[in-house]
mmCIF file of C-alpha atoms in Angstrom:
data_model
loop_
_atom_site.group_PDB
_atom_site.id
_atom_site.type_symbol
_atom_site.label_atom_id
_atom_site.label_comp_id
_atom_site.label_asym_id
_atom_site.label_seq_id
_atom_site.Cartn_x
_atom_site.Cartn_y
_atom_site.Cartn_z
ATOM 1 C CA UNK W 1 90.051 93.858 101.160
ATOM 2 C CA UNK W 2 89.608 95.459 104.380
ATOM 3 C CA UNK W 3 90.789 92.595 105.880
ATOM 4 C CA UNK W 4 93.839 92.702 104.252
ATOM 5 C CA UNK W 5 94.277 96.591 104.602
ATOM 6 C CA UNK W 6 94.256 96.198 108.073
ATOM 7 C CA UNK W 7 97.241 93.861 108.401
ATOM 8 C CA UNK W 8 99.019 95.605 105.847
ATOM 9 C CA UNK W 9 99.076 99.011 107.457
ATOM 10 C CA UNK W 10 98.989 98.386 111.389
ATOM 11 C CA UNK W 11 102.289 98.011 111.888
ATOM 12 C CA UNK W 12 103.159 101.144 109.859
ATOM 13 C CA UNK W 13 102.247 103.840 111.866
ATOM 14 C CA UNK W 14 105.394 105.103 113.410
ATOM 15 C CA UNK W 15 106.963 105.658 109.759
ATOM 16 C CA UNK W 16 103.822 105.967 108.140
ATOM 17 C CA UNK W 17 103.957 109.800 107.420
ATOM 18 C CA UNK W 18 107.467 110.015 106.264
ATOM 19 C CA UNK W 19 107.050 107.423 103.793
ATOM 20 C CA UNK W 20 103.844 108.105 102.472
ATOM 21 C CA UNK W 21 105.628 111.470 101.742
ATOM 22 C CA UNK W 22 108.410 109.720 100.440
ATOM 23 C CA UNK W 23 106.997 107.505 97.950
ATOM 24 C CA UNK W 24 104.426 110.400 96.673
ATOM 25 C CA UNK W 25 107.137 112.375 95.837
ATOM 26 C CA UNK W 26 106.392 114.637 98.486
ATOM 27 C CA UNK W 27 102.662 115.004 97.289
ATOM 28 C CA UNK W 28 101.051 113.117 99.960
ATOM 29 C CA UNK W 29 101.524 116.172 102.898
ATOM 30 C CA UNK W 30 100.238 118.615 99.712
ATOM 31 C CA UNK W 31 96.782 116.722 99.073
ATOM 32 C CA UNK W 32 95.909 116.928 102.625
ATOM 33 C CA UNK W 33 96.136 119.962 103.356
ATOM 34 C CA UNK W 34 94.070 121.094 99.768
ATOM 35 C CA UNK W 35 91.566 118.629 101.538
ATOM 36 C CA UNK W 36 91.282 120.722 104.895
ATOM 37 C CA UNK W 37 90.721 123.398 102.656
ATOM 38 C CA UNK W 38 87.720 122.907 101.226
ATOM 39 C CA UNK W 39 86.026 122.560 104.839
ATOM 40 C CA UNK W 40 84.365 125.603 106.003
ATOM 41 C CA UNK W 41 84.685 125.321 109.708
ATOM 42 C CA UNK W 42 85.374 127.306 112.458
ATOM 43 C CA UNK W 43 86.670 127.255 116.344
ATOM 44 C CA UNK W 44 82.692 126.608 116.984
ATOM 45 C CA UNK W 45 82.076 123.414 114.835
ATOM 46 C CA UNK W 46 82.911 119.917 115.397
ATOM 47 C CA UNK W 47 84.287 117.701 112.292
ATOM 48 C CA UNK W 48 84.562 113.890 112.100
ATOM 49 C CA UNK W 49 87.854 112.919 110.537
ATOM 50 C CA UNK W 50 86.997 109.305 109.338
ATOM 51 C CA UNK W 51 89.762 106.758 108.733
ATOM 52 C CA UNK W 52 92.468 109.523 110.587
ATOM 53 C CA UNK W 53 95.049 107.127 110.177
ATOM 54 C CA UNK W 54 98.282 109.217 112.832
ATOM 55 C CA UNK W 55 95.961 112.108 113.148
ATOM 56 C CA UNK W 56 97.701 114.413 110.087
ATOM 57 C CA UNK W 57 94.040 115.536 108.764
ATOM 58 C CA UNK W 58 92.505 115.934 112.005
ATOM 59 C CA UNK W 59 96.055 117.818 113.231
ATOM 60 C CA UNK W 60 96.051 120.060 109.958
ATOM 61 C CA UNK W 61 92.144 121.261 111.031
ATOM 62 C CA UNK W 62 92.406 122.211 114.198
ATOM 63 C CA UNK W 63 95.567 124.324 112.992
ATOM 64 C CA UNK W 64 94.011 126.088 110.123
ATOM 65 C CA UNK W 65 90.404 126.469 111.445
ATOM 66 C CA UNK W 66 90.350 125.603 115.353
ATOM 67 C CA UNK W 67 87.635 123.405 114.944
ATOM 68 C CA UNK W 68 86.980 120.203 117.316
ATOM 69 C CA UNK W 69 87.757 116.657 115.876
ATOM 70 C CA UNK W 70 86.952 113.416 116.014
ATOM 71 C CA UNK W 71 89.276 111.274 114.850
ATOM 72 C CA UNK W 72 87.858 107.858 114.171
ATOM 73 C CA UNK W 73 90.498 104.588 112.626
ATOM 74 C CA UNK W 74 89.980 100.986 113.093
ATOM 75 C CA UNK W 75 93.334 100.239 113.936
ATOM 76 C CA UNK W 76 94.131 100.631 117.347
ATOM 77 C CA UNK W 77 98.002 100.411 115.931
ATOM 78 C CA UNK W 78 97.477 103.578 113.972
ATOM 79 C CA UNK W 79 95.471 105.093 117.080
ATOM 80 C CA UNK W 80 98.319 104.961 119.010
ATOM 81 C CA UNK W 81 100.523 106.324 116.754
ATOM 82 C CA UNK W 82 97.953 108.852 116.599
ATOM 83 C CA UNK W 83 97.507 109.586 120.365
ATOM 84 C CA UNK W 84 101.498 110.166 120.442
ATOM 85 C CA UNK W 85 101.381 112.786 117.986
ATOM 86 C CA UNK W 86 98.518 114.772 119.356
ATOM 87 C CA UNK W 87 99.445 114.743 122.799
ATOM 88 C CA UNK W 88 103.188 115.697 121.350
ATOM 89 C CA UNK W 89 101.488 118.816 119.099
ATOM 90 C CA UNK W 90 99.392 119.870 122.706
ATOM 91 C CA UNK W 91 96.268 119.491 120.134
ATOM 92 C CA UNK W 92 94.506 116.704 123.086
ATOM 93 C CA UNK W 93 92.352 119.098 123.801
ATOM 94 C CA UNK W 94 90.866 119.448 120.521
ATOM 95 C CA UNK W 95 91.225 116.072 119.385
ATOM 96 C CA UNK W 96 89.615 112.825 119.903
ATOM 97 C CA UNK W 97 90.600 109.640 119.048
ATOM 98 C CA UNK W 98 87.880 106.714 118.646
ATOM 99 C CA UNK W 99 88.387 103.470 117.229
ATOM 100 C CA UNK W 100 85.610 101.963 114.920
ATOM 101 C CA UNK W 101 84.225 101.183 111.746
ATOM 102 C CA UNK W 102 83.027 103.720 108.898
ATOM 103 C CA UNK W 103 80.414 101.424 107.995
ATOM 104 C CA UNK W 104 79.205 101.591 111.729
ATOM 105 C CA UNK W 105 79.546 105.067 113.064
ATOM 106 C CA UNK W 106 78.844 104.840 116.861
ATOM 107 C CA UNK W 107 77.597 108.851 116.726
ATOM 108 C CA UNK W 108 73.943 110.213 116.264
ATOM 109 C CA UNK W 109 72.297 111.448 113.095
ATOM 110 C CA UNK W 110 73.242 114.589 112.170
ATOM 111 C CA UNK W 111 76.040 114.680 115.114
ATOM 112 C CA UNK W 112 79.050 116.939 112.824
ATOM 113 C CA UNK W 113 78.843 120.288 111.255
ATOM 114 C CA UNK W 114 81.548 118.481 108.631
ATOM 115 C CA UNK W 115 83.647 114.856 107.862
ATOM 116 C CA UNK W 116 86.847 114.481 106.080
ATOM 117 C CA UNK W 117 88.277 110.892 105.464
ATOM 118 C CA UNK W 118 91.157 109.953 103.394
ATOM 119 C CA UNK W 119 91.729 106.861 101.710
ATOM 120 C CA UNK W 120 88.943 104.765 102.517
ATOM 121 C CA UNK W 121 86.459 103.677 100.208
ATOM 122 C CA UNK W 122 88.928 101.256 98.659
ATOM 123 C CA UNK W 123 88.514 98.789 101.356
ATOM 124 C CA UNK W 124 85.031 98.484 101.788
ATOM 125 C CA UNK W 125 83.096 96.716 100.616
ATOM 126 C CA UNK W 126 80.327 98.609 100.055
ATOM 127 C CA UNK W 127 81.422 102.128 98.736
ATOM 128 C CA UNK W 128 78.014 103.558 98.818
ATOM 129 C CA UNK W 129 76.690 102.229 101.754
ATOM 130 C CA UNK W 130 79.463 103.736 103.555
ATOM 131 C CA UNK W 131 79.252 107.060 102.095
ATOM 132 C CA UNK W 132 75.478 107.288 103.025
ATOM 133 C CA UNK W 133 76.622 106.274 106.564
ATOM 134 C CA UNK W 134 79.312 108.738 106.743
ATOM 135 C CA UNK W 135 76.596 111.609 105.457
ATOM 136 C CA UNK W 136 74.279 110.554 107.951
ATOM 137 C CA UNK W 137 76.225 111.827 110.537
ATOM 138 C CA UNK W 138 77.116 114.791 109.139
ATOM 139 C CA UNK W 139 74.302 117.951 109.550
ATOM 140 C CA UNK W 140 71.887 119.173 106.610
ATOM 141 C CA UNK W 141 74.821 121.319 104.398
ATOM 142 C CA UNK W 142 77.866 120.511 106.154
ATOM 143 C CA UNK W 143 81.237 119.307 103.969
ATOM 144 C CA UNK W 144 81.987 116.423 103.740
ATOM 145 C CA UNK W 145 85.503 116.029 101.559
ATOM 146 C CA UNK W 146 87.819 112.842 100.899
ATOM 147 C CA UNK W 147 90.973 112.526 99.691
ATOM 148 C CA UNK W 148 91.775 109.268 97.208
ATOM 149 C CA UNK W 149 94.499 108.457 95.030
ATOM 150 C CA UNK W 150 93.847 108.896 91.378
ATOM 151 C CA UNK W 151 95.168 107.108 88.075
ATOM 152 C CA UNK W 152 96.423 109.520 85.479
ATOM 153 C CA UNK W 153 95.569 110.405 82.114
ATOM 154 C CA UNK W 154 97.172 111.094 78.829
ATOM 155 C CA UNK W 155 100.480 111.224 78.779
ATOM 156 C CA UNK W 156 100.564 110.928 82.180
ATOM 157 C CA UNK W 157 99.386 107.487 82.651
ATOM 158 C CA UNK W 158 102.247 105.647 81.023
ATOM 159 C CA UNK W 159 105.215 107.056 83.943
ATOM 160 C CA UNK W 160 102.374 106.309 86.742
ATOM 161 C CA UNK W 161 102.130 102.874 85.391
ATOM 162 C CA UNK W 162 105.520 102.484 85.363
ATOM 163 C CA UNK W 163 105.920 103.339 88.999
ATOM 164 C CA UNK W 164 103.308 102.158 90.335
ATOM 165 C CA UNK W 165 104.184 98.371 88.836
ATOM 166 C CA UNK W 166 107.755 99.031 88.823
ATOM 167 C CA UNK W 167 109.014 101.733 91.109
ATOM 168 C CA UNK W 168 106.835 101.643 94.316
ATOM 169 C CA UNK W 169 107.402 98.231 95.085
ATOM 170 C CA UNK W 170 110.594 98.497 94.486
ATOM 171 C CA UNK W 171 110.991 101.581 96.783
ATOM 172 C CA UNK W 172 108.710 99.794 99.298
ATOM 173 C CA UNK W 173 111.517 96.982 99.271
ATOM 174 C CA UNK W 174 114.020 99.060 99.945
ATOM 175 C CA UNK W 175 112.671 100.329 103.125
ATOM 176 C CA UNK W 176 111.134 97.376 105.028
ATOM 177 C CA UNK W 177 109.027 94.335 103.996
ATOM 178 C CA UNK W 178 105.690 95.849 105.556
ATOM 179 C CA UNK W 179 106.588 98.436 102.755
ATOM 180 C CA UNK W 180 107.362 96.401 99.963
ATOM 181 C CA UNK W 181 103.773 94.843 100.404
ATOM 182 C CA UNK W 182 102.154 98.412 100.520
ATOM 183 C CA UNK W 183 104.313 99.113 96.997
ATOM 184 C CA UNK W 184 102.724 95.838 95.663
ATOM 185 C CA UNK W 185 99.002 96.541 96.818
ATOM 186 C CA UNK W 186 98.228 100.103 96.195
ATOM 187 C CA UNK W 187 98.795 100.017 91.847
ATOM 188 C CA UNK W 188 96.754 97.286 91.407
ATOM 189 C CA UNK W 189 93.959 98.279 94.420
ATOM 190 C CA UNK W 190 93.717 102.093 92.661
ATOM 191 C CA UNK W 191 93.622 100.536 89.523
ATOM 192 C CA UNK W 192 90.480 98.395 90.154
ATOM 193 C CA UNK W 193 88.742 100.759 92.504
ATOM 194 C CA UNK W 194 88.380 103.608 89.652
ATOM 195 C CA UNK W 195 87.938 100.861 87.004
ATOM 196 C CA UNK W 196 84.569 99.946 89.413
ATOM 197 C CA UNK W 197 83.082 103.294 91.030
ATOM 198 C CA UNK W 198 82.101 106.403 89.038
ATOM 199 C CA UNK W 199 82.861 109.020 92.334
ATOM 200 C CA UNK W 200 80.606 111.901 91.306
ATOM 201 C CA UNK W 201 77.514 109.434 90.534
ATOM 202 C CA UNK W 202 78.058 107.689 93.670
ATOM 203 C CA UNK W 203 78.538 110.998 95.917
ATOM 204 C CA UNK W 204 75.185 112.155 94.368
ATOM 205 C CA UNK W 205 73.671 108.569 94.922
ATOM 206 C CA UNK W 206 74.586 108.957 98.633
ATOM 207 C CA UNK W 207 72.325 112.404 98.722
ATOM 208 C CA UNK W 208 75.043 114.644 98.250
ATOM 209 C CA UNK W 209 75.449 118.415 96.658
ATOM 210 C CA UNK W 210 77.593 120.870 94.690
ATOM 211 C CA UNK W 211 79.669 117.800 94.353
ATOM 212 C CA UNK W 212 83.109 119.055 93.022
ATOM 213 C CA UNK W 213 86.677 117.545 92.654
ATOM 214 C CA UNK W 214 90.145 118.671 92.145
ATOM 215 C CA UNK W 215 92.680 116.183 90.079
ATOM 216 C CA UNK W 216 96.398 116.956 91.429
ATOM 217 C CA UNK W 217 99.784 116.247 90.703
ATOM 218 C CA UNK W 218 98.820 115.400 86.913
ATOM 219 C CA UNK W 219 95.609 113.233 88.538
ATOM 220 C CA UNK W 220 98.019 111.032 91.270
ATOM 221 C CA UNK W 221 95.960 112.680 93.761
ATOM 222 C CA UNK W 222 92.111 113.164 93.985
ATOM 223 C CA UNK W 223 90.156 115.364 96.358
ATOM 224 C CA UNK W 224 86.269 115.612 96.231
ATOM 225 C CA UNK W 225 83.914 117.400 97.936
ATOM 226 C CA UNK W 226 80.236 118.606 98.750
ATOM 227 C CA UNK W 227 77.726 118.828 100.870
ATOM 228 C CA UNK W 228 74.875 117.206 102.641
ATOM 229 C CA UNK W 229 71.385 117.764 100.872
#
């Protein structure tokens, strides 16, 4: 799976953004920035901003909070997508961009005052494993927060079927091939990733507190969050 994910989204990058915004209905750009909202940081603190992807988390808290970040991705395709945009927002000097693996940071214990990371623990293999990695780097009672995409209930869950079988790839087609393959991947890789992992249990597995989680856009969208016991 991660594999896979990593050929699938590499070449991406320069249109990334706009169509992740695109194909969310413009919900994509929303859940972020309710992400970089539950971290409590400030111009003093340093966050870790784990699978940054081009840099939009990491961009969106130094903006709100002007905190220091880390932006780690394991795609050196993404990371220069990433590198543009940062140097083009005059945020280099707050931001750092590092390519490597979640399951592997290369930082010491206890190394951020906070970690965000956004879409990730659908490729690994793994999913607690990583998350204990990820809170070992983090300091006793910093936030860490993630943002995931979410399957529906109720009434709801019939329309996001329907698009995400039907619609997205569809869409994806429409734009470019790369895309098309993203439309075809994500329904079935959401589908199986909540049908495996119960979130809150695993957070709390992975020694983590006040665990809490906010469903959005009528549950397309997931964003959870705590803190490091």
């Amino acid at each position: 799976m991660k594999d896979q994910a990593l050929d699938l989204f590499a070449p991406l990058g320069p249109t990334y953004d706009r169509y992740a915004a695109l194909l969310s209905f413009g919900q994509d750009p929303r859940w972020r920035r309710f992400l970089v909202s539950r971290m409590k940081v400030g111009p003093d603190d340093r966050v870790l901003d784990v699978a940054t992807g081009t840099a939009a988390v990491a961009m969106e808290l130094v903006r709100r909070s002007g905190c220091r970040v880390v932006g780690l991705d394991q795609s050196g395709e993404m990371l220069a997508e990433a590198r543009r945009r940062v140097d083009a927002a005059a945020l280099s000097g707050r931001i750092e961009l590092v390519q490597g693996e979640a399951e592997r940071l290369p930082f010491d214990d206890a190394s951020f005052d906070g970690l965000t990371f956004t879409y990730l623990l659908r490729y690994v293999t793994d999913p607690l494993a990583t998350l204990r990695e990820l809170a070992r780097v983090v300091r006793p009672g910093g936030t860490i927060a993630m943002l995931e995409f979410g399957v529906p209930r109720g009434l709801a869950r019939p329309a996001w079927e329907l698009w995400v079988r039907i619609g997205l790839p569809a869409a994806g087609m429409l734009i470019s091939p790369g895309w098309r393959e993203v439309g075809s991947f994500l329904g079935p890789s959401i589908r199986e990733f909540h049908r495996a992992n119960d979130l809150p249990v695993l957070w709390r597995s992975a020694g983590l507190e006040g665990v809490q989680s906010r469903r959005m856009s009528l549950g397309g969208g997931l964003v959870m969050w705590g803190r490091k016991g």
